[in-house]
XYZ file of N, CA and C in Angstrom:
501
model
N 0.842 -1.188 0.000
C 0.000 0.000 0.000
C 0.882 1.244 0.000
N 0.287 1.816 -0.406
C 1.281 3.458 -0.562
C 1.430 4.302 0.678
N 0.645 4.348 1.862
C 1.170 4.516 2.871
C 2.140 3.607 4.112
N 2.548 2.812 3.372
C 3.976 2.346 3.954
C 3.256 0.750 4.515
N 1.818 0.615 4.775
C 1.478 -0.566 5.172
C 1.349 -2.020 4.160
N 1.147 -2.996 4.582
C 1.023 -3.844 3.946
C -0.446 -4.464 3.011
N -0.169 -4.954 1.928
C -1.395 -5.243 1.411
C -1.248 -6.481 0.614
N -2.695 -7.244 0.759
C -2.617 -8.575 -0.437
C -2.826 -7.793 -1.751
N -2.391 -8.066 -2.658
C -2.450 -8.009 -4.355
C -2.041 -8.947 -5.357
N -3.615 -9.087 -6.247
C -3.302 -10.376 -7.218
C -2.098 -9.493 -8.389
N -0.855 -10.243 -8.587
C -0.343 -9.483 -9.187
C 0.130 -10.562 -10.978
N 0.382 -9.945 -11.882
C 0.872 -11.210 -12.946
C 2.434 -11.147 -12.880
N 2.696 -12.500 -13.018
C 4.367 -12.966 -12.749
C 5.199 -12.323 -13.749
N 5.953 -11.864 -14.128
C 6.710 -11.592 -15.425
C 6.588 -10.114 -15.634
N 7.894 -9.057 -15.827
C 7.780 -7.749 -16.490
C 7.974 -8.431 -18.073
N 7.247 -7.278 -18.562
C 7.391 -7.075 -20.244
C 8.956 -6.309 -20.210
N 9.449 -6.719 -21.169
C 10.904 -5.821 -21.227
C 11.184 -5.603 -22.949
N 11.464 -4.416 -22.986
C 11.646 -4.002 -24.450
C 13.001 -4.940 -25.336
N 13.359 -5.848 -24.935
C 14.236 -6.641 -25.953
C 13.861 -7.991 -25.732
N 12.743 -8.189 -25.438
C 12.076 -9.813 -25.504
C 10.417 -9.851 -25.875
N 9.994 -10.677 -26.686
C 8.833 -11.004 -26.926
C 7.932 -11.454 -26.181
N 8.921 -12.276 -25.039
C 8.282 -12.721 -23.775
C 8.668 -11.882 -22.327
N 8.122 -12.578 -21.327
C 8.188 -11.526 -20.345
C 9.466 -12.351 -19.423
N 10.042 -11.138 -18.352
C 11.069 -11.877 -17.434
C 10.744 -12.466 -15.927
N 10.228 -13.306 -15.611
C 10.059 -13.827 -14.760
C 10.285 -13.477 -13.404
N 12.058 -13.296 -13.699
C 13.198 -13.470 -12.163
C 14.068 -12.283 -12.612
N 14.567 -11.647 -11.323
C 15.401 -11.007 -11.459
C 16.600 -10.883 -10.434
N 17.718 -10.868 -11.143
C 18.977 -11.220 -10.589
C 19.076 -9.934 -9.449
N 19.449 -10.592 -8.714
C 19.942 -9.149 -7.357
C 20.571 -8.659 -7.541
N 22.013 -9.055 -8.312
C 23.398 -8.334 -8.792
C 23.048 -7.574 -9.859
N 22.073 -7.998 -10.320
C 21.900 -7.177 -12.242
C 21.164 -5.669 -11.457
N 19.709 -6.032 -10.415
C 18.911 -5.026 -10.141
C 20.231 -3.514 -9.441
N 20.946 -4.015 -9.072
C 21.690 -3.486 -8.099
C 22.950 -2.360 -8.737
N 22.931 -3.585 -9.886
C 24.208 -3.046 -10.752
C 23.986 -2.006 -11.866
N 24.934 -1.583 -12.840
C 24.734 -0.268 -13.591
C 23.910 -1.088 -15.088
N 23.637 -2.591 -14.994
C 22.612 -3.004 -15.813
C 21.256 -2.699 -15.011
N 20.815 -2.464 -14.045
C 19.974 -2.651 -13.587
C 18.583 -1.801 -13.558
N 18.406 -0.963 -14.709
C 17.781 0.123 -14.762
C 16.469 -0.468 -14.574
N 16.250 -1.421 -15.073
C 14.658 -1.318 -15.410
C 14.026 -2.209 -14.189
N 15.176 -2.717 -13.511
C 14.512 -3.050 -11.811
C 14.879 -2.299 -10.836
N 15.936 -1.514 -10.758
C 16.038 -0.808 -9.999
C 15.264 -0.143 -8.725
N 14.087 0.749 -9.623
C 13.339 1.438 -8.633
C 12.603 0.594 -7.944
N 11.937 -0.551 -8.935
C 11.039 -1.326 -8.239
C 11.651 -1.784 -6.993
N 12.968 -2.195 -7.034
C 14.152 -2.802 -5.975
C 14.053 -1.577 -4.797
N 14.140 -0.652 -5.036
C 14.424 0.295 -4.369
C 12.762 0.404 -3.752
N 11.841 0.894 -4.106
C 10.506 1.635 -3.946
C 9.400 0.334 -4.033
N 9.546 -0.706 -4.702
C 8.175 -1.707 -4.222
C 8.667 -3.245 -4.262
N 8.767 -3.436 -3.123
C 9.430 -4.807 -2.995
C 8.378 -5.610 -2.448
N 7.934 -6.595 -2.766
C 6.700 -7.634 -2.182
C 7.646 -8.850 -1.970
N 6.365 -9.992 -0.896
C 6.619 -10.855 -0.569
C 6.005 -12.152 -1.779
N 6.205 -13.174 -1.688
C 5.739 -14.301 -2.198
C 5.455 -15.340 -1.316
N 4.304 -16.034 -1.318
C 3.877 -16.954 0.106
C 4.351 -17.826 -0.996
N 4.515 -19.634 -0.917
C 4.361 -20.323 -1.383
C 5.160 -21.796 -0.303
N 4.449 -22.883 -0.522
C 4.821 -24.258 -0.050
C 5.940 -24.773 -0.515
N 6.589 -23.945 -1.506
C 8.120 -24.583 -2.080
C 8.428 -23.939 -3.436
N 9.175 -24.395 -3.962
C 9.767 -23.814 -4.767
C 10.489 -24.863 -6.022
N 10.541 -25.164 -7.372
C 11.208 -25.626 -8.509
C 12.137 -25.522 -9.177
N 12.875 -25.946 -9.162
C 14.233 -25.739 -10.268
C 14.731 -26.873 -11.158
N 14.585 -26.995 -12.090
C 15.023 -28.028 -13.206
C 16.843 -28.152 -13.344
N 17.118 -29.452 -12.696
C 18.564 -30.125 -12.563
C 19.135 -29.311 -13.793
N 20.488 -29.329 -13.934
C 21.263 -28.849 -14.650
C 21.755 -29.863 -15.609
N 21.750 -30.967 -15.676
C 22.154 -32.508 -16.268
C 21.425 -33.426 -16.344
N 20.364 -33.661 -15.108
C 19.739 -34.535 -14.699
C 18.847 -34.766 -16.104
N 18.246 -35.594 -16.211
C 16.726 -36.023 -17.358
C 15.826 -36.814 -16.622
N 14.753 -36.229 -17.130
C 13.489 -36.663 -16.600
C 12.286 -37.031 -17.729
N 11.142 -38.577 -17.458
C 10.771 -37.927 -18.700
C 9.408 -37.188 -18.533
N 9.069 -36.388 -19.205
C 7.837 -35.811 -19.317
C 6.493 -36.686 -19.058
N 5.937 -36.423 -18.083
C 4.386 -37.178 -17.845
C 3.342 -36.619 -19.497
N 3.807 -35.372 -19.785
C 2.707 -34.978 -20.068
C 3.003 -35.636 -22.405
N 4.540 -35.246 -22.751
C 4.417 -35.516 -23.816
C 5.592 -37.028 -23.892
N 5.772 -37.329 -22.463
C 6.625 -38.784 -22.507
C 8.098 -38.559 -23.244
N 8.574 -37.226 -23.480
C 9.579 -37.014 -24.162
C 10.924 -36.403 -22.491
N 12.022 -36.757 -22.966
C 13.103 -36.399 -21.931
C 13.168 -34.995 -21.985
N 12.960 -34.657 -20.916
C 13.286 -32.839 -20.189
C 14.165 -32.792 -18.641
N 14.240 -31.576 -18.793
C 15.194 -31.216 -17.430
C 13.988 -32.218 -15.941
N 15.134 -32.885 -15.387
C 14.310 -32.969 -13.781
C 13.938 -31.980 -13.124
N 13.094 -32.009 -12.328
C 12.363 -30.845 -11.311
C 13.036 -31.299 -10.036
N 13.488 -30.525 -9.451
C 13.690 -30.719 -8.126
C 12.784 -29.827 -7.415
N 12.195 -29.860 -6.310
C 11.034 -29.341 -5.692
C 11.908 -28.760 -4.001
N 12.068 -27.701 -3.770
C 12.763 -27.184 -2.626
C 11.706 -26.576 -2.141
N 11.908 -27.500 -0.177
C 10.778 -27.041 0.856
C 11.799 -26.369 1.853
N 10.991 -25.892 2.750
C 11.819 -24.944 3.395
C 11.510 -25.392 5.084
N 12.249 -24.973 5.878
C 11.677 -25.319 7.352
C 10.607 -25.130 7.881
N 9.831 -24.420 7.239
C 8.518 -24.952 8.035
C 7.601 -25.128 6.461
N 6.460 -25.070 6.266
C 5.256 -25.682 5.607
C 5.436 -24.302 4.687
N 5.010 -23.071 4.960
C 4.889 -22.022 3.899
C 6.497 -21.577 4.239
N 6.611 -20.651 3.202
C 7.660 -20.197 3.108
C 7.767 -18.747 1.965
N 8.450 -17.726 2.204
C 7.888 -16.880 1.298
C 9.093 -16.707 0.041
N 9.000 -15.468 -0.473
C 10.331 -15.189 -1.439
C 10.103 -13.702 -1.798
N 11.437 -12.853 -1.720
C 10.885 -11.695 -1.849
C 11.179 -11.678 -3.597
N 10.072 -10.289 -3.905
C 9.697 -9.860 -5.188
C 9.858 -8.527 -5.227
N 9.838 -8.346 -6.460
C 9.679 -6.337 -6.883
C 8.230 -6.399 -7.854
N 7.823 -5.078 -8.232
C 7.041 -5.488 -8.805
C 6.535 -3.825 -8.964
N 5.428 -3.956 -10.225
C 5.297 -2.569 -10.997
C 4.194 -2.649 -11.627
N 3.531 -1.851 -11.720
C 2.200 -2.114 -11.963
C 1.366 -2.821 -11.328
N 0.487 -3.849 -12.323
C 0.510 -5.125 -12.082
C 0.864 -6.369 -12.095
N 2.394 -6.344 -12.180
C 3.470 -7.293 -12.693
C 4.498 -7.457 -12.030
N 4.601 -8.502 -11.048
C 5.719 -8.796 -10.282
C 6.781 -9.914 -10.736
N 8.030 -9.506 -10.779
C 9.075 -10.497 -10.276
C 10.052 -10.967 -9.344
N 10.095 -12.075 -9.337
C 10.658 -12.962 -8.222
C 12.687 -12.478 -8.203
N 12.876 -12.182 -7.087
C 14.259 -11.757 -6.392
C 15.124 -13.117 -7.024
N 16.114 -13.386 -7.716
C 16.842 -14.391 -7.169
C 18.716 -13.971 -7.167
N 18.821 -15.167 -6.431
C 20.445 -14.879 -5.896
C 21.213 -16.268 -6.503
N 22.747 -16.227 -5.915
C 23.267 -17.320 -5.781
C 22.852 -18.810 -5.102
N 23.014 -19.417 -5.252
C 22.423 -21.253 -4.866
C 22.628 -20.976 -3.687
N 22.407 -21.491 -1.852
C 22.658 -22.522 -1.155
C 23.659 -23.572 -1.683
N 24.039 -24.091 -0.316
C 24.439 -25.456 -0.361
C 23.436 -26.677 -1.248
N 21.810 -26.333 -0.423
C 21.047 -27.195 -1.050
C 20.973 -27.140 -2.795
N 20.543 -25.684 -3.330
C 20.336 -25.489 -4.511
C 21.218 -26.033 -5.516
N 22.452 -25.574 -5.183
C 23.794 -25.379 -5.685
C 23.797 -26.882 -6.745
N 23.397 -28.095 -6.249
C 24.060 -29.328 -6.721
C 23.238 -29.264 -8.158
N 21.938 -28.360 -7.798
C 20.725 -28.676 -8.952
C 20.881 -27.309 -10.111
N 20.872 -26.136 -9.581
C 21.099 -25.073 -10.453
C 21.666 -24.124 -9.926
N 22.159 -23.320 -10.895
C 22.758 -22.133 -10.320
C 22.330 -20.835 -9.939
N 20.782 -21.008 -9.789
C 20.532 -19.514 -9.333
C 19.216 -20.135 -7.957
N 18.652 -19.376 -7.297
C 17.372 -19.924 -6.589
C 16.993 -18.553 -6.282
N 15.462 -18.750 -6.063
C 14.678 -17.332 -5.506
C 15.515 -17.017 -4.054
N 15.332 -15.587 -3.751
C 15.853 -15.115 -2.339
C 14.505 -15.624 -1.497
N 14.582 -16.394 -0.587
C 13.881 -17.343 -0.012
C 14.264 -16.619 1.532
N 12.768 -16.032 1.883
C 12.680 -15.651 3.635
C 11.800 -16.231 4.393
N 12.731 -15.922 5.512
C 12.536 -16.751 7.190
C 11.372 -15.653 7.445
N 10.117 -16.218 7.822
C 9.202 -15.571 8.938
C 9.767 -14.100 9.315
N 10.819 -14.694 10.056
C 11.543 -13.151 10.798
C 12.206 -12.207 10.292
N 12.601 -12.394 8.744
C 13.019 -11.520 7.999
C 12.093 -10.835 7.239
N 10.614 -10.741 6.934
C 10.084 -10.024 6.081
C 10.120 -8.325 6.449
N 10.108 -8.024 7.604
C 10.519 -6.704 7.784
C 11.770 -6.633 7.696
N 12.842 -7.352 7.913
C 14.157 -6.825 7.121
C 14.281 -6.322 5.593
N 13.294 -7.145 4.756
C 13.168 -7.077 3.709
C 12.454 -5.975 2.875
N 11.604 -5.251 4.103
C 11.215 -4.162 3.586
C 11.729 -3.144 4.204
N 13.099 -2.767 4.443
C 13.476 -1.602 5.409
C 14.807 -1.490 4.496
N 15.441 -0.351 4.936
C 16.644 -0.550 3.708
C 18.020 -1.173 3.863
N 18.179 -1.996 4.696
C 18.788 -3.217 5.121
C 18.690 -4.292 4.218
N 18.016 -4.196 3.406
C 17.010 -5.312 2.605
C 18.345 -6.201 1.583
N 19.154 -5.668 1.367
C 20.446 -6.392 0.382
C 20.980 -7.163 1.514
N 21.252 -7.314 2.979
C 21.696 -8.236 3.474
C 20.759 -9.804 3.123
N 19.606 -9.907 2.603
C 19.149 -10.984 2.750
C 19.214 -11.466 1.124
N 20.144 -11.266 0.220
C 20.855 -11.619 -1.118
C 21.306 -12.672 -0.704
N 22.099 -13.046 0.517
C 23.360 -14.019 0.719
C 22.205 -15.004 1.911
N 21.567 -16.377 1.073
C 20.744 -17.232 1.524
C 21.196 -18.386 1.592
N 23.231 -18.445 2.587
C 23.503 -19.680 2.399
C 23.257 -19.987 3.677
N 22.584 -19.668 4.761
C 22.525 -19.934 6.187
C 20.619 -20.289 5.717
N 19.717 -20.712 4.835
C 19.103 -20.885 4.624
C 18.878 -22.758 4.603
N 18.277 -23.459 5.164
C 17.636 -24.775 5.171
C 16.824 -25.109 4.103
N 17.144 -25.612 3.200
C 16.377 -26.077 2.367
C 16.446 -27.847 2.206
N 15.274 -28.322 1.853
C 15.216 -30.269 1.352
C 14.728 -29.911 -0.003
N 15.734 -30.933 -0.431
C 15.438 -31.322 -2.254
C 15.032 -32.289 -2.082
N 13.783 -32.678 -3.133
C 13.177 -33.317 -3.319
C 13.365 -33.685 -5.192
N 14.026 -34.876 -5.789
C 13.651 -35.053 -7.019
C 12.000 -35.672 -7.571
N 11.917 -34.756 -8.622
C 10.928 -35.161 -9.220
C 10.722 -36.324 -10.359
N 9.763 -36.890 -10.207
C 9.017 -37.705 -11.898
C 10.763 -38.757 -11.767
N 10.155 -40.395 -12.566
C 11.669 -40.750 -12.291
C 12.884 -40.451 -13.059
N 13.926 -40.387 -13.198
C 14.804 -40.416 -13.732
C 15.321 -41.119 -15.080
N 15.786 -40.207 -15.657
C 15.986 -40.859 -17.368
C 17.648 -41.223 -17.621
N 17.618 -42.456 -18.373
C 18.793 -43.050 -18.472
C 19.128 -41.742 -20.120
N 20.568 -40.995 -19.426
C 20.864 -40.060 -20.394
C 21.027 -40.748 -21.775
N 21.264 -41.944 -22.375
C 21.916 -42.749 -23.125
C 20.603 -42.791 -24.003
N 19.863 -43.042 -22.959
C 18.473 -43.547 -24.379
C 16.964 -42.887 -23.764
N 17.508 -41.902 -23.341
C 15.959 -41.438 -22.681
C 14.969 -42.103 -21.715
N 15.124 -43.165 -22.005
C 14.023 -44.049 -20.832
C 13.608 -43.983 -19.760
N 12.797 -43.948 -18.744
C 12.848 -43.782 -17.576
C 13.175 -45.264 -16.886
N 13.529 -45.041 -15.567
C 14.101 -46.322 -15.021
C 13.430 -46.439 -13.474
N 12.613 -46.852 -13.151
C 11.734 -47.102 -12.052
C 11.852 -48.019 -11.054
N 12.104 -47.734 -9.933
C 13.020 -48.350 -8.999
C 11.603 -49.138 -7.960
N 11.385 -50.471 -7.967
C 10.244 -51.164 -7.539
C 10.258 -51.537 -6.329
N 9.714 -51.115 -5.129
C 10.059 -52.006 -3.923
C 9.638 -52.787 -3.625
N 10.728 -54.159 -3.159
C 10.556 -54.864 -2.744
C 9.120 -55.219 -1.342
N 8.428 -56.105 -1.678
C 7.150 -56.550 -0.728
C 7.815 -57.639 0.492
């Protein structure tokens, strides 16, 4: 809200950006921060939101998985939960169009991809809105469980390989 309090708002994921057809999702903390950073900047600076959510996705860097939906090999999903049940992520956002903060990996992230949302503790969302707010970039004191998704594809021939337990 514009007087400094907090408010729910349905917002759409992705800025439009004048050198893509599509929209940008995520935005790097180092880029918003840096002398690329014009077109997140203010939002960084002047409207920073939270994100509630039960976890979070990132598609392995190597891994293969195969697709439920067209049975063809794609990136694995790894599914990252956080210490307790919800968990938030901070955002910027403009208009009606928000994007998601992200930083360097965790320990957890790290094995799967190289970037992850800036992912906050309960007790940091007012850090996050005060201008202190760049200390919470660096999310390696952060707890996260990976979880792989859908089973695993033999890189060689695509297949999936389904591991049966024993009765």
């Amino acid at each position: 809200a514009d007087n400094g309090s907090l408010a729910v708002a349905e917002k759409i994921w992705g800025y439009t950006v004048p050198w893509k057809s599509g929209v940008v999702f995520n935005t790097r903390s180092e880029t918003a921060l840096g002398e690329k950073g014009a077109l997140w900047r203010d939002s960084l600076l002047n409207r920073r939101c939270v994100i509630p959510a039960y976890g979070f996705f990132e598609p392995h860097q190597t891994e293969m998985s195969i697709s439920e939906r067209t049975g063809k090999p794609i990136k694995r999903q790894y599914r990252f939960d956080g210490p307790r049940r919800l968990l938030f992520m901070a955002g910027i956002y403009q208009n009606d169009r928000f994007s998601l903060m992200t930083t360097a990996p965790n320990a957890a992230v790290e094995p799967v991809h190289n970037r992850m949302p800036v992912v906050l503790l309960e007790h940091e969302l007012g850090i996050w809105f005060s201008p202190d707010f760049q200390i919470l970039f660096d999310r390696t004191g952060i707890e996260l469980a990976a979880t792989a998704q859908g089973p695993a594809a033999d890189a060689a021939t695509g297949s999936a390989h389904l591991r049966a337990a024993k009765k």
